[in-house]
Amino acid sequence: MTEMLYTLGTWNWLIFGLQLLMFAVFAAAAVPLWRRVARNNTAASTSNPFLNKRADALVGRVFTLEKPIIDGWGTIRIDDTIWRVAGPDTPAGSRVRIVQADGAMLTVASA
């Protein structure tokens, strides 16, 4: 009876060792395969080129200044966001065209 339990115990450890070995082999093979797949999918979206580039999508549009541009700095409200703008001194209420986007800063010119 003890011999049978010993044999079953050894068999269980062999199966566990085999499972562990198979896991290690498949995990090691999956890393380079996944990198290859991920590298091929890094192209920019053609259906929505401004995805995650909200400021770039504003270039060329015309808006009304919320506050005047004084000493080259002012603010503009676009939808639900207030953006900092740089450009020539302009009074509040003037129409301006966005000519450049640099992060959260927009450069404007008179429209």
Short mmCIF file of N, CA, C and O in Angstrom, two decimals:
data_model
loop_
_atom_site.label_atom_id
_atom_site.label_comp_id
_atom_site.label_asym_id
_atom_site.label_seq_id
_atom_site.Cartn_x
_atom_site.Cartn_y
_atom_site.Cartn_z
N MET A 1 0.82 -1.19 0.00
CA MET A 1 0.00 0.00 0.00
C MET A 1 0.87 1.26 0.00
O MET A 1 0.59 2.19 -0.72
N THR A 2 1.90 1.27 0.82
CA THR A 2 2.79 2.44 0.87
C THR A 2 3.49 2.63 -0.46
O THR A 2 3.71 3.76 -0.87
N GLU A 3 3.83 1.53 -1.10
CA GLU A 3 4.49 1.64 -2.40
C GLU A 3 3.57 2.29 -3.43
O GLU A 3 4.02 3.11 -4.22
N MET A 4 2.27 1.95 -3.38
CA MET A 4 1.33 2.53 -4.32
C MET A 4 1.18 4.04 -4.07
O MET A 4 1.16 4.83 -5.02
N LEU A 5 1.09 4.48 -2.81
CA LEU A 5 0.99 5.89 -2.48
C LEU A 5 2.26 6.63 -2.91
O LEU A 5 2.20 7.75 -3.41
N TYR A 6 3.40 5.99 -2.72
CA TYR A 6 4.66 6.59 -3.11
C TYR A 6 4.70 6.79 -4.63
O TYR A 6 5.11 7.82 -5.13
N THR A 7 4.23 5.80 -5.36
CA THR A 7 4.22 5.86 -6.82
C THR A 7 3.26 6.96 -7.29
O THR A 7 3.59 7.73 -8.18
N LEU A 8 2.08 7.03 -6.70
CA LEU A 8 1.13 8.08 -7.08
C LEU A 8 1.69 9.46 -6.76
O LEU A 8 1.53 10.40 -7.52
N GLY A 9 2.34 9.59 -5.62
CA GLY A 9 2.94 10.87 -5.25
C GLY A 9 4.00 11.30 -6.24
O GLY A 9 4.09 12.45 -6.64
N THR A 10 4.84 10.37 -6.65
CA THR A 10 5.88 10.66 -7.63
C THR A 10 5.27 11.05 -8.96
O THR A 10 5.71 11.99 -9.61
N TRP A 11 4.23 10.34 -9.35
CA TRP A 11 3.55 10.63 -10.61
C TRP A 11 2.97 12.05 -10.59
O TRP A 11 3.09 12.79 -11.56
N ASN A 12 2.36 12.45 -9.47
CA ASN A 12 1.81 13.80 -9.37
C ASN A 12 2.90 14.86 -9.51
O ASN A 12 2.70 15.88 -10.14
N TRP A 13 4.06 14.61 -8.90
CA TRP A 13 5.14 15.57 -9.01
C TRP A 13 5.68 15.64 -10.43
O TRP A 13 6.07 16.70 -10.90
N LEU A 14 5.70 14.51 -11.13
CA LEU A 14 6.14 14.52 -12.52
C LEU A 14 5.19 15.33 -13.39
O LEU A 14 5.63 16.11 -14.25
N ILE A 15 3.90 15.17 -13.16
CA ILE A 15 2.91 15.93 -13.93
C ILE A 15 3.05 17.43 -13.63
O ILE A 15 3.02 18.26 -14.53
N PHE A 16 3.22 17.76 -12.35
CA PHE A 16 3.39 19.16 -11.96
C PHE A 16 4.64 19.75 -12.60
O PHE A 16 4.63 20.85 -13.14
N GLY A 17 5.73 19.00 -12.58
CA GLY A 17 6.98 19.46 -13.20
C GLY A 17 6.82 19.65 -14.70
O GLY A 17 7.33 20.62 -15.27
N LEU A 18 6.09 18.74 -15.35
CA LEU A 18 5.84 18.85 -16.78
C LEU A 18 5.00 20.10 -17.08
O LEU A 18 5.27 20.82 -18.04
N GLN A 19 3.98 20.34 -16.26
CA GLN A 19 3.15 21.53 -16.45
C GLN A 19 3.98 22.81 -16.28
O GLN A 19 3.84 23.75 -17.05
N LEU A 20 4.83 22.81 -15.29
CA LEU A 20 5.67 23.98 -15.05
C LEU A 20 6.63 24.20 -16.22
O LEU A 20 6.81 25.33 -16.68
N LEU A 21 7.21 23.14 -16.72
CA LEU A 21 8.11 23.24 -17.86
C LEU A 21 7.37 23.73 -19.10
O LEU A 21 7.86 24.62 -19.81
N MET A 22 6.19 23.21 -19.36
CA MET A 22 5.40 23.65 -20.51
C MET A 22 5.02 25.13 -20.38
O MET A 22 5.06 25.88 -21.36
N PHE A 23 4.64 25.55 -19.18
CA PHE A 23 4.32 26.96 -18.96
C PHE A 23 5.52 27.84 -19.28
O PHE A 23 5.39 28.86 -19.96
N ALA A 24 6.69 27.47 -18.80
CA ALA A 24 7.89 28.26 -19.05
C ALA A 24 8.21 28.35 -20.54
O ALA A 24 8.55 29.41 -21.05
N VAL A 25 8.08 27.24 -21.25
CA VAL A 25 8.37 27.22 -22.69
C VAL A 25 7.38 28.10 -23.44
O VAL A 25 7.77 28.93 -24.28
N PHE A 26 6.08 27.96 -23.17
CA PHE A 26 5.07 28.76 -23.88
C PHE A 26 5.18 30.24 -23.53
O PHE A 26 5.00 31.11 -24.38
N ALA A 27 5.49 30.56 -22.27
CA ALA A 27 5.66 31.96 -21.88
C ALA A 27 6.86 32.57 -22.60
O ALA A 27 6.79 33.70 -23.09
N ALA A 28 7.95 31.85 -22.67
CA ALA A 28 9.14 32.35 -23.35
C ALA A 28 8.88 32.52 -24.85
O ALA A 28 9.39 33.45 -25.48
N ALA A 29 8.07 31.66 -25.45
CA ALA A 29 7.76 31.78 -26.87
C ALA A 29 6.75 32.89 -27.13
O ALA A 29 6.77 33.51 -28.20
N ALA A 30 5.88 33.18 -26.18
CA ALA A 30 4.84 34.19 -26.38
C ALA A 30 5.40 35.60 -26.39
O ALA A 30 4.87 36.47 -27.09
N VAL A 31 6.46 35.86 -25.66
CA VAL A 31 7.00 37.23 -25.58
C VAL A 31 7.46 37.74 -26.94
O VAL A 31 7.02 38.80 -27.39
N PRO A 32 8.33 37.03 -27.68
CA PRO A 32 8.73 37.57 -28.99
C PRO A 32 7.58 37.60 -29.99
O PRO A 32 7.51 38.51 -30.82
N LEU A 33 6.67 36.64 -29.91
CA LEU A 33 5.52 36.66 -30.82
C LEU A 33 4.65 37.89 -30.55
O LEU A 33 4.21 38.56 -31.50
N TRP A 34 4.39 38.21 -29.30
CA TRP A 34 3.57 39.37 -28.97
C TRP A 34 4.27 40.67 -29.37
O TRP A 34 3.64 41.59 -29.86
N ARG A 35 5.58 40.73 -29.20
CA ARG A 35 6.31 41.94 -29.62
C ARG A 35 6.21 42.15 -31.11
O ARG A 35 6.09 43.27 -31.58
N ARG A 36 6.25 41.08 -31.87
CA ARG A 36 6.12 41.18 -33.32
C ARG A 36 4.74 41.72 -33.69
O ARG A 36 4.60 42.60 -34.54
N VAL A 37 3.70 41.20 -33.05
CA VAL A 37 2.33 41.66 -33.32
C VAL A 37 2.16 43.11 -32.92
O VAL A 37 1.59 43.92 -33.65
N ALA A 38 2.66 43.49 -31.74
CA ALA A 38 2.51 44.86 -31.25
C ALA A 38 3.28 45.84 -32.13
O ALA A 38 2.82 46.96 -32.35
N ARG A 39 4.43 45.46 -32.62
CA ARG A 39 5.23 46.35 -33.46
C ARG A 39 4.52 46.64 -34.78
O ARG A 39 4.59 47.73 -35.30
N ASN A 40 3.81 45.66 -35.33
CA ASN A 40 3.12 45.85 -36.59
C ASN A 40 1.87 46.72 -36.45
O ASN A 40 1.37 47.22 -37.44
N ASN A 41 1.37 46.90 -35.24
CA ASN A 41 0.14 47.67 -35.04
C ASN A 41 0.40 49.07 -34.49
O ASN A 41 -0.48 49.67 -33.89
N THR A 42 1.59 49.62 -34.71
CA THR A 42 1.90 50.95 -34.18
C THR A 42 1.61 52.06 -35.17
O THR A 42 1.85 53.21 -34.87
N ALA A 43 1.10 51.74 -36.34
CA ALA A 43 0.81 52.76 -37.34
C ALA A 43 -0.28 53.70 -36.83
O ALA A 43 -1.16 53.32 -36.07
N ALA A 44 -0.20 54.95 -37.25
CA ALA A 44 -1.20 55.94 -36.85
C ALA A 44 -2.56 55.57 -37.44
O ALA A 44 -2.65 55.01 -38.53
N SER A 45 -3.58 55.91 -36.71
CA SER A 45 -4.94 55.64 -37.15
C SER A 45 -5.26 56.48 -38.38
O SER A 45 -5.09 57.69 -38.38
N THR A 46 -5.73 55.85 -39.45
CA THR A 46 -6.07 56.60 -40.65
C THR A 46 -7.50 57.12 -40.57
O THR A 46 -7.83 58.11 -41.22
N SER A 47 -8.34 56.48 -39.78
CA SER A 47 -9.73 56.93 -39.68
C SER A 47 -9.86 58.15 -38.77
O SER A 47 -10.78 58.93 -38.92
N ASN A 48 -8.95 58.32 -37.80
CA ASN A 48 -8.99 59.44 -36.88
C ASN A 48 -7.56 59.89 -36.59
O ASN A 48 -7.00 59.53 -35.57
N PRO A 49 -6.96 60.70 -37.46
CA PRO A 49 -5.55 61.05 -37.29
C PRO A 49 -5.27 61.93 -36.08
O PRO A 49 -4.14 62.01 -35.64
N PHE A 50 -6.28 62.61 -35.51
CA PHE A 50 -6.06 63.48 -34.36
C PHE A 50 -6.43 62.82 -33.05
O PHE A 50 -6.60 63.48 -32.04
N LEU A 51 -6.55 61.50 -33.04
CA LEU A 51 -6.85 60.77 -31.82
C LEU A 51 -5.73 61.03 -30.81
O LEU A 51 -4.56 60.84 -31.11
N ASN A 52 -6.08 61.49 -29.63
CA ASN A 52 -5.14 61.84 -28.55
C ASN A 52 -4.23 63.01 -28.93
O ASN A 52 -3.18 63.20 -28.34
N LYS A 53 -4.62 63.80 -29.90
CA LYS A 53 -3.89 65.01 -30.31
C LYS A 53 -4.89 66.14 -30.44
O LYS A 53 -5.07 66.71 -31.52
N ARG A 54 -5.57 66.44 -29.35
CA ARG A 54 -6.67 67.39 -29.39
C ARG A 54 -6.24 68.77 -29.85
O ARG A 54 -6.92 69.42 -30.63
N ALA A 55 -5.09 69.23 -29.38
CA ALA A 55 -4.62 70.57 -29.75
C ALA A 55 -4.31 70.65 -31.23
O ALA A 55 -4.60 71.66 -31.88
N ASP A 56 -3.75 69.61 -31.81
CA ASP A 56 -3.43 69.62 -33.24
C ASP A 56 -4.68 69.71 -34.10
O ASP A 56 -4.65 70.26 -35.19
N ALA A 57 -5.80 69.20 -33.61
CA ALA A 57 -7.05 69.25 -34.35
C ALA A 57 -7.62 70.66 -34.41
O ALA A 57 -8.48 70.95 -35.23
N LEU A 58 -7.14 71.55 -33.53
CA LEU A 58 -7.66 72.92 -33.49
C LEU A 58 -6.97 73.85 -34.47
O LEU A 58 -7.48 74.94 -34.76
N VAL A 59 -5.82 73.47 -35.00
CA VAL A 59 -5.05 74.33 -35.90
C VAL A 59 -5.89 74.65 -37.14
O VAL A 59 -6.46 73.76 -37.77
N GLY A 60 -5.96 75.96 -37.45
CA GLY A 60 -6.71 76.41 -38.62
C GLY A 60 -8.13 76.86 -38.29
O GLY A 60 -8.77 77.52 -39.10
N ARG A 61 -8.63 76.53 -37.11
CA ARG A 61 -9.99 76.95 -36.73
C ARG A 61 -9.98 78.37 -36.18
O ARG A 61 -8.98 78.85 -35.69
N VAL A 62 -11.13 79.03 -36.25
CA VAL A 62 -11.27 80.41 -35.79
C VAL A 62 -12.17 80.43 -34.56
O VAL A 62 -13.22 79.79 -34.53
N PHE A 63 -11.73 81.18 -33.52
CA PHE A 63 -12.47 81.29 -32.27
C PHE A 63 -12.48 82.73 -31.80
O PHE A 63 -11.74 83.57 -32.31
N THR A 64 -13.31 83.00 -30.78
CA THR A 64 -13.38 84.32 -30.17
C THR A 64 -12.62 84.32 -28.86
O THR A 64 -12.80 83.42 -28.04
N LEU A 65 -11.79 85.35 -28.64
CA LEU A 65 -11.01 85.45 -27.41
C LEU A 65 -11.93 85.68 -26.22
O LEU A 65 -12.83 86.51 -26.27
N GLU A 66 -11.70 84.97 -25.14
CA GLU A 66 -12.47 85.17 -23.91
C GLU A 66 -11.90 86.34 -23.13
O GLU A 66 -12.63 87.16 -22.57
N LYS A 67 -10.58 86.40 -23.04
CA LYS A 67 -9.88 87.49 -22.37
C LYS A 67 -8.88 88.07 -23.36
O LYS A 67 -8.41 87.37 -24.26
N PRO A 68 -8.53 89.34 -23.19
CA PRO A 68 -7.59 89.95 -24.16
C PRO A 68 -6.20 89.34 -24.07
O PRO A 68 -5.81 88.81 -23.03
N ILE A 69 -5.50 89.41 -25.17
CA ILE A 69 -4.10 89.01 -25.17
C ILE A 69 -3.30 90.25 -24.78
O ILE A 69 -3.31 91.26 -25.48
N ILE A 70 -2.64 90.18 -23.63
CA ILE A 70 -1.84 91.29 -23.12
C ILE A 70 -0.42 90.79 -22.94
O ILE A 70 -0.19 89.74 -22.33
N ASP A 71 0.53 91.56 -23.45
CA ASP A 71 1.94 91.18 -23.41
C ASP A 71 2.19 89.80 -24.02
O ASP A 71 3.03 89.04 -23.57
N GLY A 72 1.40 89.48 -25.03
CA GLY A 72 1.61 88.22 -25.76
C GLY A 72 0.90 87.00 -25.20
O GLY A 72 1.00 85.91 -25.75
N TRP A 73 0.16 87.15 -24.07
CA TRP A 73 -0.51 86.00 -23.44
C TRP A 73 -1.98 86.28 -23.19
O TRP A 73 -2.35 87.38 -22.82
N GLY A 74 -2.82 85.27 -23.35
CA GLY A 74 -4.24 85.40 -23.09
C GLY A 74 -4.88 84.03 -22.97
O GLY A 74 -4.18 83.02 -22.91
N THR A 75 -6.22 84.01 -22.93
CA THR A 75 -6.95 82.74 -22.85
C THR A 75 -8.07 82.73 -23.87
O THR A 75 -8.57 83.78 -24.28
N ILE A 76 -8.47 81.54 -24.22
CA ILE A 76 -9.57 81.35 -25.16
C ILE A 76 -10.39 80.15 -24.68
O ILE A 76 -9.83 79.18 -24.17
N ARG A 77 -11.71 80.25 -24.80
CA ARG A 77 -12.57 79.12 -24.42
C ARG A 77 -12.95 78.37 -25.69
O ARG A 77 -13.50 78.95 -26.62
N ILE A 78 -12.63 77.07 -25.69
CA ILE A 78 -12.98 76.20 -26.80
C ILE A 78 -13.77 75.04 -26.21
O ILE A 78 -13.22 74.25 -25.43
N ASP A 79 -15.03 74.97 -26.56
CA ASP A 79 -15.96 73.97 -26.01
C ASP A 79 -15.97 74.10 -24.49
O ASP A 79 -16.42 75.11 -23.98
N ASP A 80 -15.49 73.12 -23.76
CA ASP A 80 -15.54 73.15 -22.30
C ASP A 80 -14.17 73.39 -21.67
O ASP A 80 -13.99 73.20 -20.48
N THR A 81 -13.20 73.82 -22.47
CA THR A 81 -11.83 73.97 -21.99
C THR A 81 -11.33 75.40 -22.22
O THR A 81 -11.63 76.00 -23.24
N ILE A 82 -10.60 75.91 -21.27
CA ILE A 82 -9.95 77.21 -21.43
C ILE A 82 -8.48 76.95 -21.75
O ILE A 82 -7.78 76.29 -20.99
N TRP A 83 -8.02 77.47 -22.89
CA TRP A 83 -6.67 77.25 -23.37
C TRP A 83 -5.87 78.54 -23.22
O TRP A 83 -6.38 79.63 -23.38
N ARG A 84 -4.57 78.41 -22.93
CA ARG A 84 -3.66 79.56 -22.95
C ARG A 84 -3.25 79.80 -24.39
O ARG A 84 -2.99 78.85 -25.14
N VAL A 85 -3.22 81.07 -24.77
CA VAL A 85 -2.84 81.40 -26.14
C VAL A 85 -1.71 82.42 -26.11
O VAL A 85 -1.56 83.21 -25.18
N ALA A 86 -0.92 82.39 -27.15
CA ALA A 86 0.16 83.35 -27.35
C ALA A 86 -0.05 84.00 -28.70
O ALA A 86 -0.47 83.33 -29.65
N GLY A 87 0.23 85.28 -28.78
CA GLY A 87 0.07 85.98 -30.04
C GLY A 87 0.17 87.47 -29.84
O GLY A 87 0.46 87.95 -28.74
N PRO A 88 -0.09 88.25 -30.88
CA PRO A 88 -0.03 89.71 -30.77
C PRO A 88 -1.16 90.22 -29.86
O PRO A 88 -2.21 89.59 -29.76
N ASP A 89 -0.91 91.34 -29.19
CA ASP A 89 -1.93 91.91 -28.30
C ASP A 89 -3.22 92.15 -29.07
O ASP A 89 -3.23 92.80 -30.13
N THR A 90 -4.31 91.63 -28.53
CA THR A 90 -5.62 91.68 -29.17
C THR A 90 -6.68 91.86 -28.10
O THR A 90 -6.60 91.23 -27.04
N PRO A 91 -7.71 92.68 -28.33
CA PRO A 91 -8.74 92.87 -27.31
C PRO A 91 -9.66 91.65 -27.20
O PRO A 91 -9.78 90.84 -28.11
N ALA A 92 -10.33 91.54 -26.04
CA ALA A 92 -11.28 90.44 -25.81
C ALA A 92 -12.42 90.56 -26.82
O ALA A 92 -12.82 91.66 -27.21
N GLY A 93 -12.95 89.44 -27.24
CA GLY A 93 -14.05 89.42 -28.20
C GLY A 93 -13.58 89.39 -29.64
O GLY A 93 -14.40 89.25 -30.55
N SER A 94 -12.30 89.52 -29.87
CA SER A 94 -11.77 89.49 -31.25
C SER A 94 -11.74 88.05 -31.76
O SER A 94 -11.57 87.10 -31.00
N ARG A 95 -11.88 87.91 -33.07
CA ARG A 95 -11.79 86.59 -33.69
C ARG A 95 -10.33 86.31 -34.02
O ARG A 95 -9.64 87.17 -34.60
N VAL A 96 -9.86 85.13 -33.64
CA VAL A 96 -8.48 84.74 -33.90
C VAL A 96 -8.45 83.36 -34.53
O VAL A 96 -9.34 82.53 -34.31
N ARG A 97 -7.40 83.13 -35.32
CA ARG A 97 -7.20 81.82 -35.96
C ARG A 97 -6.02 81.15 -35.28
O ARG A 97 -4.98 81.77 -35.04
N ILE A 98 -6.18 79.87 -34.97
CA ILE A 98 -5.09 79.11 -34.34
C ILE A 98 -4.13 78.69 -35.44
O ILE A 98 -4.52 78.05 -36.41
N VAL A 99 -2.86 79.07 -35.28
CA VAL A 99 -1.86 78.78 -36.30
C VAL A 99 -0.88 77.69 -35.88
O VAL A 99 -0.23 77.08 -36.73
N GLN A 100 -0.77 77.44 -34.56
CA GLN A 100 0.17 76.41 -34.10
C GLN A 100 -0.29 75.89 -32.74
O GLN A 100 -0.84 76.64 -31.93
N ALA A 101 -0.06 74.63 -32.50
CA ALA A 101 -0.36 74.01 -31.21
C ALA A 101 0.91 73.38 -30.68
O ALA A 101 1.57 72.61 -31.38
N ASP A 102 1.25 73.74 -29.44
CA ASP A 102 2.45 73.19 -28.81
C ASP A 102 2.06 72.73 -27.41
O ASP A 102 2.07 73.52 -26.47
N GLY A 103 1.69 71.46 -27.29
CA GLY A 103 1.21 70.94 -26.02
C GLY A 103 -0.11 71.58 -25.66
O GLY A 103 -1.08 71.50 -26.42
N ALA A 104 -0.16 72.28 -24.53
CA ALA A 104 -1.38 72.95 -24.08
C ALA A 104 -1.36 74.43 -24.44
O ALA A 104 -2.22 75.18 -24.00
N MET A 105 -0.41 74.86 -25.22
CA MET A 105 -0.29 76.26 -25.61
C MET A 105 -0.66 76.40 -27.09
O MET A 105 -0.17 75.63 -27.92
N LEU A 106 -1.53 77.36 -27.38
CA LEU A 106 -1.93 77.62 -28.76
C LEU A 106 -1.38 78.97 -29.19
O LEU A 106 -1.40 79.93 -28.43
N THR A 107 -0.87 79.03 -30.40
CA THR A 107 -0.41 80.29 -30.98
C THR A 107 -1.47 80.76 -31.94
O THR A 107 -1.97 80.00 -32.77
N VAL A 108 -1.87 82.06 -31.81
CA VAL A 108 -2.98 82.59 -32.61
C VAL A 108 -2.51 83.79 -33.41
O VAL A 108 -1.51 84.43 -33.11
N ALA A 109 -3.30 84.10 -34.44
CA ALA A 109 -3.13 85.31 -35.25
C ALA A 109 -4.52 85.87 -35.51
O ALA A 109 -5.53 85.13 -35.44
N SER A 110 -4.62 87.14 -35.80
CA SER A 110 -5.92 87.75 -36.08
C SER A 110 -6.56 87.07 -37.28
O SER A 110 -5.91 86.76 -38.27
N ALA A 111 -7.87 86.86 -37.19
CA ALA A 111 -8.58 86.14 -38.26
C ALA A 111 -8.93 87.04 -39.40
O ALA A 111 -9.31 88.10 -39.42
#
